[in-house]
Short mmCIF file of C-alpha atoms in Angstrom, two decimals:
data_model
loop_
_atom_site.label_atom_id
_atom_site.label_comp_id
_atom_site.label_asym_id
_atom_site.label_seq_id
_atom_site.Cartn_x
_atom_site.Cartn_y
_atom_site.Cartn_z
CA GLN A 1 220.55 178.36 -101.10
CA VAL A 2 221.08 174.88 -102.43
CA ARG A 3 224.53 174.79 -100.84
CA LEU A 4 223.17 176.12 -97.56
CA PHE A 5 220.40 173.47 -97.49
CA SER A 6 222.87 170.73 -98.27
CA THR A 7 225.18 171.91 -95.50
CA GLN A 8 222.33 172.12 -93.01
CA SER A 9 221.09 168.60 -93.95
CA SER A 10 224.57 167.13 -93.50
CA SER A 11 224.99 168.88 -90.16
CA SER A 12 221.61 167.62 -88.98
CA SER A 13 222.44 164.04 -90.02
CA ASN A 14 225.78 164.14 -88.19
CA SER A 15 224.08 165.55 -85.13
CA HIS A 16 221.58 162.66 -85.05
CA LEU A 17 224.44 160.18 -85.52
CA ASP A 18 226.45 161.72 -82.70
CA ALA A 19 223.42 161.68 -80.43
CA GLY A 20 222.86 157.97 -81.16
CA ARG A 21 226.47 157.14 -80.47
CA LEU A 22 226.39 159.16 -77.29
CA ALA A 23 223.25 157.36 -76.10
CA GLU A 24 224.82 153.98 -76.91
CA ALA A 25 228.02 154.97 -75.11
CA GLU A 26 226.02 156.08 -72.07
CA LYS A 27 224.10 152.79 -72.13
CA CYS A 28 227.34 150.78 -72.31
CA GLU A 29 228.82 152.85 -69.50
CA SER A 30 225.71 152.30 -67.41
CA GLN A 31 225.86 148.54 -68.01
CA LEU A 32 229.57 148.53 -67.16
CA HIS A 33 228.90 150.35 -63.88
CA ALA A 34 226.14 147.85 -63.11
CA MET A 35 228.47 144.93 -63.79
CA ILE A 36 231.18 146.52 -61.64
CA ASP A 37 228.67 147.02 -58.85
CA GLN A 38 227.51 143.39 -59.23
CA VAL A 39 231.09 142.06 -59.16
CA SER A 40 231.86 144.25 -56.16
CA SER A 41 228.74 142.94 -54.41
CA GLN A 42 229.74 139.34 -55.17
CA GLN A 43 233.26 140.03 -53.92
CA ASP A 44 231.79 141.38 -50.69
CA LYS A 45 229.69 138.24 -50.36
CA ILE A 46 232.72 136.02 -51.07
CA ALA A 47 234.74 137.93 -48.49
CA ALA A 48 231.90 137.58 -45.97
CA LEU A 49 231.66 133.83 -46.68
CA GLU A 50 235.41 133.40 -46.31
CA GLU A 51 235.30 135.29 -43.03
CA MET A 52 232.40 133.11 -41.88
CA LYS A 53 234.34 129.96 -42.86
CA VAL A 54 237.35 131.14 -40.86
CA ARG A 55 235.12 131.74 -37.83
CA GLN A 56 233.43 128.33 -38.27
CA ASP A 57 236.82 126.61 -38.56
CA GLU A 58 237.95 128.32 -35.36
CA GLU A 59 234.70 127.37 -33.62
CA ARG A 60 235.09 123.78 -34.88
CA VAL A 61 238.61 123.59 -33.46
CA GLN A 62 237.42 125.00 -30.14
CA LEU A 63 234.45 122.63 -30.11
CA LYS A 64 236.74 119.68 -30.86
CA ILE A 65 239.02 120.69 -27.98
CA LEU A 66 235.97 121.04 -25.71
CA ILE A 67 234.61 117.62 -26.73
CA GLN A 68 238.01 116.00 -26.17
CA ASP A 69 238.23 117.65 -22.75
CA LEU A 70 234.70 116.48 -21.86
CA GLU A 71 235.51 112.96 -23.08
CA LYS A 72 238.68 112.93 -20.99
CA ARG A 73 236.88 114.15 -17.87
CA SER A 74 233.98 111.76 -18.43
CA LEU A 75 236.34 108.85 -18.98
CA GLN A 76 238.38 109.71 -15.90
CA THR A 77 235.17 109.83 -13.88
CA LEU A 78 233.85 106.53 -15.23
CA ILE A 79 237.01 104.45 -15.05
CA ASN A 80 238.19 103.19 -11.70
CA LYS A 81 241.98 103.57 -11.70
CA ASN A 82 242.26 100.48 -9.50
CA VAL A 83 240.42 98.30 -12.03
CA VAL A 84 241.79 97.37 -15.45
CA PRO A 85 238.84 97.43 -17.88
CA VAL A 86 237.97 94.15 -19.55
CA ALA A 87 236.73 96.01 -22.64
CA ALA A 88 235.23 99.30 -23.70
CA VAL A 89 231.66 98.90 -24.93
CA VAL A 90 230.60 101.19 -27.78
CA ILE A 91 227.07 101.63 -29.13
CA MET A 92 227.15 102.69 -32.78
CA ALA A 93 224.34 105.20 -33.39
CA CYS A 94 223.16 107.50 -36.16
CA ASN A 95 219.59 108.79 -36.44
CA ARG A 96 217.29 106.59 -34.32
CA PRO A 97 216.87 108.17 -30.84
CA ASP A 98 214.05 105.80 -29.84
CA TYR A 99 216.10 102.73 -30.75
CA LEU A 100 219.13 104.16 -28.92
CA GLN A 101 217.10 104.64 -25.74
CA ARG A 102 215.85 101.05 -25.81
CA THR A 103 219.40 99.74 -26.34
CA VAL A 104 220.93 101.88 -23.59
CA GLU A 105 218.26 100.93 -21.07
CA SER A 106 218.85 97.26 -21.80
CA ILE A 107 222.61 97.65 -21.34
CA LEU A 108 222.47 99.78 -18.17
CA LYS A 109 220.24 97.19 -16.53
CA TYR A 110 223.23 94.81 -16.36
CA GLN A 111 226.23 97.14 -16.79
CA LYS A 112 225.89 99.10 -13.53
CA ALA A 113 227.32 96.24 -11.45
CA VAL A 114 230.39 95.98 -13.72
CA ALA A 115 230.70 99.60 -14.89
CA SER A 116 234.40 99.90 -14.05
CA LYS A 117 235.18 96.74 -16.05
CA PHE A 118 233.10 97.78 -19.06
CA PRO A 119 233.15 101.58 -19.61
CA LEU A 120 230.34 102.55 -21.94
CA PHE A 121 230.49 104.82 -25.01
CA ILE A 122 227.98 106.07 -27.57
CA SER A 123 229.49 106.93 -30.95
CA GLN A 124 227.14 108.98 -33.13
CA ASP A 125 227.65 109.27 -36.86
CA GLY A 126 226.29 112.58 -38.16
CA THR A 127 224.52 115.51 -36.55
CA ASN A 128 221.03 114.26 -35.66
CA GLY A 129 220.03 116.56 -32.78
CA GLU A 130 217.65 114.13 -31.07
CA VAL A 131 220.25 111.35 -30.97
CA LYS A 132 222.88 113.70 -29.56
CA LYS A 133 220.46 115.03 -26.93
CA LYS A 134 219.51 111.50 -25.92
CA ALA A 135 223.14 110.35 -25.75
CA LEU A 136 224.23 113.33 -23.64
CA SER A 137 221.38 112.71 -21.19
CA TYR A 138 223.21 109.62 -19.85
CA THR A 139 225.84 110.90 -17.41
CA GLN A 140 227.38 107.44 -17.02
CA ILE A 141 228.18 107.19 -20.74
CA THR A 142 230.96 108.90 -22.72
CA PHE A 143 229.68 110.51 -25.92
CA MET A 144 231.69 110.59 -29.17
CA GLN A 145 230.57 112.24 -32.41
CA HIS A 146 231.80 111.51 -35.91
CA VAL A 147 231.00 114.26 -38.42
CA ASP A 148 232.16 113.77 -42.00
CA LEU A 149 230.68 116.30 -44.43
CA GLU A 150 232.56 115.01 -47.46
CA PRO A 151 230.25 113.64 -50.20
CA VAL A 152 230.20 109.84 -50.43
CA ARG A 153 231.55 108.40 -53.67
CA THR A 154 230.32 104.87 -54.26
CA GLU A 155 232.37 102.42 -56.30
CA ARG A 156 229.36 101.28 -58.34
CA PRO A 157 226.32 103.29 -59.51
CA GLY A 158 223.13 102.83 -57.53
CA GLU A 159 224.81 101.61 -54.32
CA ASN A 160 223.38 102.55 -50.93
CA VAL A 161 225.71 105.23 -49.52
CA ALA A 162 224.70 104.18 -45.98
CA TYR A 163 227.03 101.17 -46.13
CA TYR A 164 229.95 103.48 -46.94
CA LYS A 165 229.08 105.81 -44.06
CA ILE A 166 228.78 102.88 -41.66
CA ALA A 167 232.21 101.50 -42.59
CA ASN A 168 233.76 104.96 -42.24
CA HIS A 169 232.12 105.43 -38.84
CA TYR A 170 233.32 102.04 -37.59
CA LYS A 171 236.91 102.81 -38.52
CA TRP A 172 236.81 106.22 -36.86
CA ALA A 173 235.22 104.91 -33.63
CA LEU A 174 237.56 101.93 -33.27
CA ASP A 175 240.61 104.11 -33.97
CA GLU A 176 239.40 106.46 -31.21
CA LEU A 177 238.95 103.68 -28.66
CA PHE A 178 242.01 101.59 -29.46
CA ILE A 179 244.54 104.26 -30.44
CA LYS A 180 243.41 107.42 -28.66
CA HIS A 181 242.02 105.83 -25.48
CA ASP A 182 244.31 102.77 -25.60
CA PHE A 183 241.79 100.07 -24.63
CA ARG A 184 243.00 96.48 -24.90
CA ARG A 185 239.64 95.19 -26.12
CA VAL A 186 236.43 96.71 -27.48
CA ILE A 187 232.90 95.29 -27.70
CA ILE A 188 230.86 96.73 -30.56
CA LEU A 189 227.09 96.99 -30.28
CA GLU A 190 224.57 98.76 -32.51
CA ASP A 191 221.68 101.01 -31.54
CA ASP A 192 219.05 98.33 -32.18
CA MET A 193 220.18 95.61 -29.77
CA GLU A 194 219.16 94.30 -26.37
CA ILE A 195 221.55 92.21 -24.30
CA ALA A 196 221.17 89.08 -22.17
CA PRO A 197 221.64 89.12 -18.37
CA ASP A 198 224.96 87.23 -18.65
CA PHE A 199 226.28 89.36 -21.55
CA PHE A 200 229.15 90.93 -19.59
CA ASP A 201 230.12 87.73 -17.75
CA TYR A 202 230.22 85.92 -21.09
CA PHE A 203 232.59 88.44 -22.64
CA GLU A 204 234.79 88.59 -19.54
CA ALA A 205 235.29 84.82 -19.71
CA ALA A 206 235.84 84.93 -23.48
CA ALA A 207 238.44 87.70 -23.14
CA LYS A 208 240.86 85.17 -21.64
CA LEU A 209 240.48 83.00 -24.75
CA LEU A 210 241.25 85.96 -26.99
CA ASP A 211 244.40 86.72 -25.03
CA THR A 212 245.78 83.19 -24.99
CA ASP A 213 244.69 81.72 -28.32
CA LYS A 214 245.84 83.67 -31.37
CA SER A 215 243.84 81.38 -33.67
CA ILE A 216 240.70 83.16 -32.42
CA MET A 217 240.09 86.45 -34.22
CA ALA A 218 237.01 87.70 -32.37
CA VAL A 219 234.22 86.66 -30.01
CA SER A 220 230.58 87.21 -30.94
CA SER A 221 227.38 87.15 -28.91
CA TRP A 222 225.31 86.21 -31.96
CA ASN A 223 224.22 83.03 -33.72
CA ASP A 224 222.62 83.48 -37.15
CA ASN A 225 220.73 80.21 -36.59
CA GLY A 226 219.69 81.15 -33.06
CA GLN A 227 215.95 80.94 -33.67
CA LYS A 228 213.96 79.46 -30.79
CA GLN A 229 213.28 76.15 -32.54
CA PHE A 230 216.98 75.46 -33.15
CA VAL A 231 218.71 76.23 -29.83
CA TYR A 232 218.70 74.34 -26.55
CA ASP A 233 221.93 74.61 -24.55
CA PRO A 234 222.69 78.08 -23.06
CA LYS A 235 226.20 76.93 -22.05
CA ALA A 236 227.26 75.70 -25.49
CA LEU A 237 229.92 77.72 -27.34
CA TYR A 238 231.42 76.96 -30.73
CA ARG A 239 234.41 77.81 -32.88
CA SER A 240 233.24 78.97 -36.30
CA ASP A 241 234.89 79.89 -39.60
CA PHE A 242 232.06 82.38 -40.21
CA PHE A 243 232.10 85.87 -38.65
CA PRO A 244 228.67 86.47 -37.03
CA GLY A 245 229.10 90.13 -35.98
CA LEU A 246 226.13 91.74 -34.17
CA GLY A 247 227.68 92.26 -30.75
CA TRP A 248 231.33 91.24 -30.95
CA MET A 249 234.69 91.80 -29.26
CA LEU A 250 238.18 92.11 -30.70
CA THR A 251 241.61 93.02 -29.35
CA LYS A 252 243.80 96.02 -30.03
CA SER A 253 246.42 93.91 -31.81
CA THR A 254 243.78 92.59 -34.22
CA TRP A 255 242.45 96.09 -34.86
CA MET A 256 245.94 97.46 -35.56
CA GLU A 257 246.15 94.79 -38.25
CA LEU A 258 242.73 95.60 -39.75
CA SER A 259 242.64 99.39 -39.49
CA PRO A 260 245.14 100.30 -42.26
CA LYS A 261 243.26 98.19 -44.82
CA TRP A 262 239.68 98.76 -43.58
CA PRO A 263 237.24 98.74 -46.54
CA LYS A 264 235.18 101.67 -47.82
CA ALA A 265 231.94 99.68 -47.44
CA TYR A 266 230.46 96.29 -46.47
CA TRP A 267 232.96 95.86 -43.66
CA ASP A 268 231.32 92.70 -42.22
CA ASP A 269 231.49 90.83 -45.54
CA TRP A 270 235.11 91.96 -45.83
CA VAL A 271 236.02 90.45 -42.43
CA ARG A 272 234.63 87.12 -43.67
CA LEU A 273 237.12 86.97 -46.53
CA LYS A 274 239.76 84.26 -46.12
CA GLU A 275 242.58 86.68 -46.92
CA VAL A 276 241.38 88.89 -44.04
CA HIS A 277 240.71 86.38 -41.25
CA ARG A 278 243.57 84.15 -42.48
CA ASP A 279 242.05 80.90 -41.16
CA ARG A 280 241.47 82.34 -37.72
CA GLN A 281 238.12 81.47 -36.19
CA PHE A 282 235.36 83.11 -34.19
CA ILE A 283 233.70 82.09 -30.93
CA ARG A 284 229.91 82.18 -30.89
CA PRO A 285 227.22 80.89 -28.51
CA GLU A 286 224.43 78.49 -29.34
CA VAL A 287 221.92 80.80 -27.62
CA CYS A 288 222.33 84.49 -28.53
CA ARG A 289 223.46 87.05 -25.97
CA THR A 290 222.11 89.91 -28.10
CA TYR A 291 218.72 90.42 -29.69
CA ASN A 292 218.38 92.62 -32.78
CA PHE A 293 215.07 94.50 -32.83
CA GLY A 294 216.06 96.76 -35.76
CA GLU A 295 213.16 96.36 -38.12
CA HIS A 296 213.91 99.77 -39.64
CA GLY A 297 217.46 100.72 -40.68
CA SER A 298 220.04 100.76 -43.48
CA SER A 299 219.13 97.23 -44.59
CA MET A 300 215.44 98.25 -44.76
CA GLY A 301 214.40 95.43 -42.42
CA GLN A 302 215.21 92.67 -44.90
CA PHE A 303 213.98 89.26 -43.64
CA PHE A 304 213.33 90.68 -40.14
CA ASP A 305 210.13 88.72 -39.47
CA GLN A 306 211.55 85.49 -40.87
CA TYR A 307 215.04 85.43 -39.32
CA LEU A 308 215.59 88.12 -36.67
CA LYS A 309 212.30 88.33 -34.84
CA PRO A 310 212.29 84.59 -33.81
CA ILE A 311 215.84 84.77 -32.33
CA LYS A 312 215.99 83.56 -28.72
CA LEU A 313 217.78 85.86 -26.28
CA ASN A 314 219.35 83.90 -23.44
CA ASP A 315 217.50 84.22 -20.14
CA ALA A 316 219.29 81.47 -18.17
CA HIS A 317 221.79 82.43 -15.47
CA ILE A 318 225.24 81.07 -16.35
CA ASP A 319 228.21 81.50 -14.03
CA TRP A 320 230.80 81.90 -16.77
CA ASN A 321 233.65 82.41 -14.30
CA SER A 322 233.26 78.82 -13.15
CA GLU A 323 232.89 77.36 -16.65
CA ASP A 324 235.88 75.58 -18.18
CA LEU A 325 236.26 76.95 -21.71
CA SER A 326 239.55 75.24 -22.46
CA TYR A 327 237.73 72.90 -24.88
CA LEU A 328 237.56 75.88 -27.27
CA LYS A 329 241.33 76.33 -27.44
CA GLU A 330 243.04 75.40 -30.68
CA VAL A 331 245.25 72.70 -29.10
CA ARG A 332 242.27 70.92 -27.56
CA VAL A 333 240.31 71.14 -30.80
CA ILE A 334 243.22 69.72 -32.85
CA ASN A 335 243.66 66.84 -30.35
CA LEU A 336 239.94 66.15 -30.43
CA LEU A 337 239.87 66.13 -34.21
CA SER A 338 242.89 63.82 -34.28
CA ARG A 339 241.17 61.37 -31.94
CA GLU A 340 237.99 61.57 -34.01
CA LYS A 341 240.03 60.90 -37.14
CA VAL A 342 241.58 57.83 -35.53
CA ALA A 343 238.18 56.66 -34.31
CA VAL A 344 236.68 57.10 -37.77
CA SER A 345 239.60 55.18 -39.26
CA ILE A 346 239.15 52.32 -36.77
CA ARG A 347 235.41 52.22 -37.41
CA ALA A 348 236.02 52.16 -41.16
CA ARG A 349 238.48 49.24 -40.84
CA LEU A 350 236.09 47.35 -38.57
CA ILE A 351 233.27 47.78 -41.07
CA LEU A 352 235.60 46.60 -43.85
CA VAL A 353 236.55 43.53 -41.80
CA LEU A 354 232.90 42.77 -41.06
CA VAL A 355 231.89 43.20 -44.68
CA THR A 356 234.82 41.08 -45.88
CA SER A 357 234.08 38.43 -43.24
CA GLY A 358 230.48 38.41 -44.32
CA GLN A 359 231.47 37.93 -47.96
CA VAL A 360 233.82 35.04 -47.05
CA PHE A 361 231.10 33.45 -44.89
CA ASP A 362 228.63 33.69 -47.76
CA GLN A 363 231.09 31.98 -50.13
CA ILE A 364 231.76 29.13 -47.64
CA TRP A 365 228.02 28.67 -47.01
CA LYS A 366 227.33 28.53 -50.77
CA ARG A 367 230.03 25.87 -51.24
CA ARG A 368 228.62 23.76 -48.43
CA GLY A 369 225.19 24.20 -49.86
#
């Protein structure tokens, strides 16, 4: 009996152990099946995402082809084949549809009469729907869109990524206009500017200077010191070592020089570097031909009320085609400076003679006294 009880106890213990192992094995198997199902589900999702990406890539290619075709048709419609354009005019836009409308309306007021000489473009950076809708509503303007979904990597922590996006957009847009569309000159405006009535005449006259004088790097419509209390002569133009920007024109040859080394950010400060402009100068007016109303933007409206709001926008009619701008050419400037140097030298010698004569006279007078 003792042996039988012992055998039964051992058998019962083994049975409980086997049952526990079986339950654990079933649990592990169940977890394994769940994991397999989860992996399979994730694989299905990955496959679906990959398929979606392929479709989106195909749609993007088709959309790009469609946009290029629309650009080509629009450009062919806008450009008169019998007229060689003076310059393409591009409005750089991003996410301010109300500002863009104000800028376009200001430009179209004076561009219609010279549309074949100055074909108009809007270049949008990003995918803001309202800006795109507004831009496409103007049938007389060619729309371009720059979409870069790559994350922006700043060179220093805490920098405003907007300045990197702006520089990238500028390079893309100018490459499109100079290389793809083969314009000889481009005028760059921003979506927070109004233009003066003689804006296009001014740039047409200045284009001849750009073509003939290689010491001029660009022509600007802006004067940083153009506040109402400081400006008087609407005909006055100056050569400057400082790049003003804010409504400016450059040639294809200059852009082909700048494009390969275009900076990642702060492009306007970069253009002002001596190693970039290489002692070339910039033409600017005394009275501005653009007015910047951009109180809200990437620069957060810094100093708007103090410096930008009081700027005077030219309202005088100037017949630039009849104005002689040869005084701005490098040869004339050098000759003028040479004459001034001689005149200063003569004046200095005359003063020296007078001072010396006065000293001699004083000595003679003292002796006689």
